[in-house]
């Protein structure tokens, strides 16, 4: 929906331009997802998300393994306990398992929200780079390439955006950008 609105806004800007200016309007294209996947900054965001996901998965697996061991121990105790005594332990065990699952589900949902907020922050940070490219290229608009059916590939600025993002990150880290 956002892409459709952006395309409509660009078309509106193009159509609203004076007749002579329409011949001059330049609309550039970018693939923000590719910028996320291939820029150093984007990969650092994705790596941070992956590290937290692996941590949560490891935690969940450890909890599961502990419950499996406890379940085997409880099963072994079944023959030595009265029916009511066993049922009390089994009910307590079941309640703890359900709570642990609910806790892990909550953590997974929180992680998903956090990961999405990191992605949104990354995409928002690209706006400054887009503004520079827009100005230096004398363009009227930049559209998400995924919302375009057919276009001249020379309008795709994704590689330039990646280079600029990486250069800005290198400057921020006080690391000289590599030159070809």
JSON list of N, CA and C in Angstrom, two decimals, residues 12 21 51 53 56 58 68-69 79 90 117 136-137 140 147 167 178:
[
{"chain": "A", "resi": 12, "resn": "UNK", "atom": "N", "xyz": [1.66, 12.15, -9.43]},
{"chain": "A", "resi": 12, "resn": "UNK", "atom": "CA", "xyz": [1.00, 13.43, -9.19]},
{"chain": "A", "resi": 12, "resn": "UNK", "atom": "C", "xyz": [1.99, 14.57, -9.34]},
{"chain": "A", "resi": 21, "resn": "UNK", "atom": "N", "xyz": [8.21, 21.38, -18.07]},
{"chain": "A", "resi": 21, "resn": "UNK", "atom": "CA", "xyz": [9.02, 20.69, -17.06]},
{"chain": "A", "resi": 21, "resn": "UNK", "atom": "C", "xyz": [8.79, 19.19, -17.10]},
{"chain": "A", "resi": 51, "resn": "UNK", "atom": "N", "xyz": [21.54, -12.28, 15.55]},
{"chain": "A", "resi": 51, "resn": "UNK", "atom": "CA", "xyz": [22.17, -12.65, 16.83]},
{"chain": "A", "resi": 51, "resn": "UNK", "atom": "C", "xyz": [21.12, -12.78, 17.92]},
{"chain": "A", "resi": 53, "resn": "UNK", "atom": "N", "xyz": [17.92, -13.33, 17.50]},
{"chain": "A", "resi": 53, "resn": "UNK", "atom": "CA", "xyz": [17.05, -14.48, 17.20]},
{"chain": "A", "resi": 53, "resn": "UNK", "atom": "C", "xyz": [17.71, -15.78, 17.60]},
{"chain": "A", "resi": 56, "resn": "UNK", "atom": "N", "xyz": [17.54, -16.14, 21.38]},
{"chain": "A", "resi": 56, "resn": "UNK", "atom": "CA", "xyz": [16.22, -16.56, 21.84]},
{"chain": "A", "resi": 56, "resn": "UNK", "atom": "C", "xyz": [15.99, -18.03, 21.51]},
{"chain": "A", "resi": 58, "resn": "UNK", "atom": "N", "xyz": [18.29, -20.39, 21.22]},
{"chain": "A", "resi": 58, "resn": "UNK", "atom": "CA", "xyz": [19.11, -21.17, 22.14]},
{"chain": "A", "resi": 58, "resn": "UNK", "atom": "C", "xyz": [18.46, -21.24, 23.52]},
{"chain": "A", "resi": 68, "resn": "UNK", "atom": "N", "xyz": [12.20, -31.59, 29.05]},
{"chain": "A", "resi": 68, "resn": "UNK", "atom": "CA", "xyz": [12.21, -32.98, 28.61]},
{"chain": "A", "resi": 68, "resn": "UNK", "atom": "C", "xyz": [12.85, -33.88, 29.66]},
{"chain": "A", "resi": 69, "resn": "UNK", "atom": "N", "xyz": [13.95, -33.42, 30.23]},
{"chain": "A", "resi": 69, "resn": "UNK", "atom": "CA", "xyz": [14.61, -34.18, 31.29]},
{"chain": "A", "resi": 69, "resn": "UNK", "atom": "C", "xyz": [13.69, -34.31, 32.49]},
{"chain": "A", "resi": 79, "resn": "UNK", "atom": "N", "xyz": [5.53, -44.57, 38.97]},
{"chain": "A", "resi": 79, "resn": "UNK", "atom": "CA", "xyz": [5.30, -45.88, 39.60]},
{"chain": "A", "resi": 79, "resn": "UNK", "atom": "C", "xyz": [5.47, -45.84, 41.11]},
{"chain": "A", "resi": 90, "resn": "UNK", "atom": "N", "xyz": [2.27, -33.67, 38.07]},
{"chain": "A", "resi": 90, "resn": "UNK", "atom": "CA", "xyz": [2.05, -33.53, 36.63]},
{"chain": "A", "resi": 90, "resn": "UNK", "atom": "C", "xyz": [1.35, -32.22, 36.31]},
{"chain": "A", "resi": 117, "resn": "UNK", "atom": "N", "xyz": [11.23, -2.61, 14.11]},
{"chain": "A", "resi": 117, "resn": "UNK", "atom": "CA", "xyz": [11.57, -1.21, 14.40]},
{"chain": "A", "resi": 117, "resn": "UNK", "atom": "C", "xyz": [12.99, -0.89, 13.92]},
{"chain": "A", "resi": 136, "resn": "UNK", "atom": "N", "xyz": [21.64, 15.89, -6.30]},
{"chain": "A", "resi": 136, "resn": "UNK", "atom": "CA", "xyz": [22.79, 15.83, -7.22]},
{"chain": "A", "resi": 136, "resn": "UNK", "atom": "C", "xyz": [22.40, 15.37, -8.61]},
{"chain": "A", "resi": 137, "resn": "UNK", "atom": "N", "xyz": [21.38, 14.57, -8.71]},
{"chain": "A", "resi": 137, "resn": "UNK", "atom": "CA", "xyz": [20.92, 14.09, -10.02]},
{"chain": "A", "resi": 137, "resn": "UNK", "atom": "C", "xyz": [19.88, 15.01, -10.65]},
{"chain": "A", "resi": 140, "resn": "UNK", "atom": "N", "xyz": [13.21, 14.54, -9.75]},
{"chain": "A", "resi": 140, "resn": "UNK", "atom": "CA", "xyz": [11.96, 15.00, -9.14]},
{"chain": "A", "resi": 140, "resn": "UNK", "atom": "C", "xyz": [11.45, 14.05, -8.06]},
{"chain": "A", "resi": 147, "resn": "UNK", "atom": "N", "xyz": [7.87, -1.37, -6.99]},
{"chain": "A", "resi": 147, "resn": "UNK", "atom": "CA", "xyz": [6.53, -0.94, -7.37]},
{"chain": "A", "resi": 147, "resn": "UNK", "atom": "C", "xyz": [6.45, -0.52, -8.83]},
{"chain": "A", "resi": 167, "resn": "UNK", "atom": "N", "xyz": [29.90, 4.69, 2.58]},
{"chain": "A", "resi": 167, "resn": "UNK", "atom": "CA", "xyz": [30.87, 5.79, 2.77]},
{"chain": "A", "resi": 167, "resn": "UNK", "atom": "C", "xyz": [30.50, 6.60, 4.00]},
{"chain": "A", "resi": 178, "resn": "UNK", "atom": "N", "xyz": [37.18, 2.42, 1.26]},
{"chain": "A", "resi": 178, "resn": "UNK", "atom": "CA", "xyz": [38.07, 1.79, 0.29]},
{"chain": "A", "resi": 178, "resn": "UNK", "atom": "C", "xyz": [37.84, 2.41, -1.08]}
]
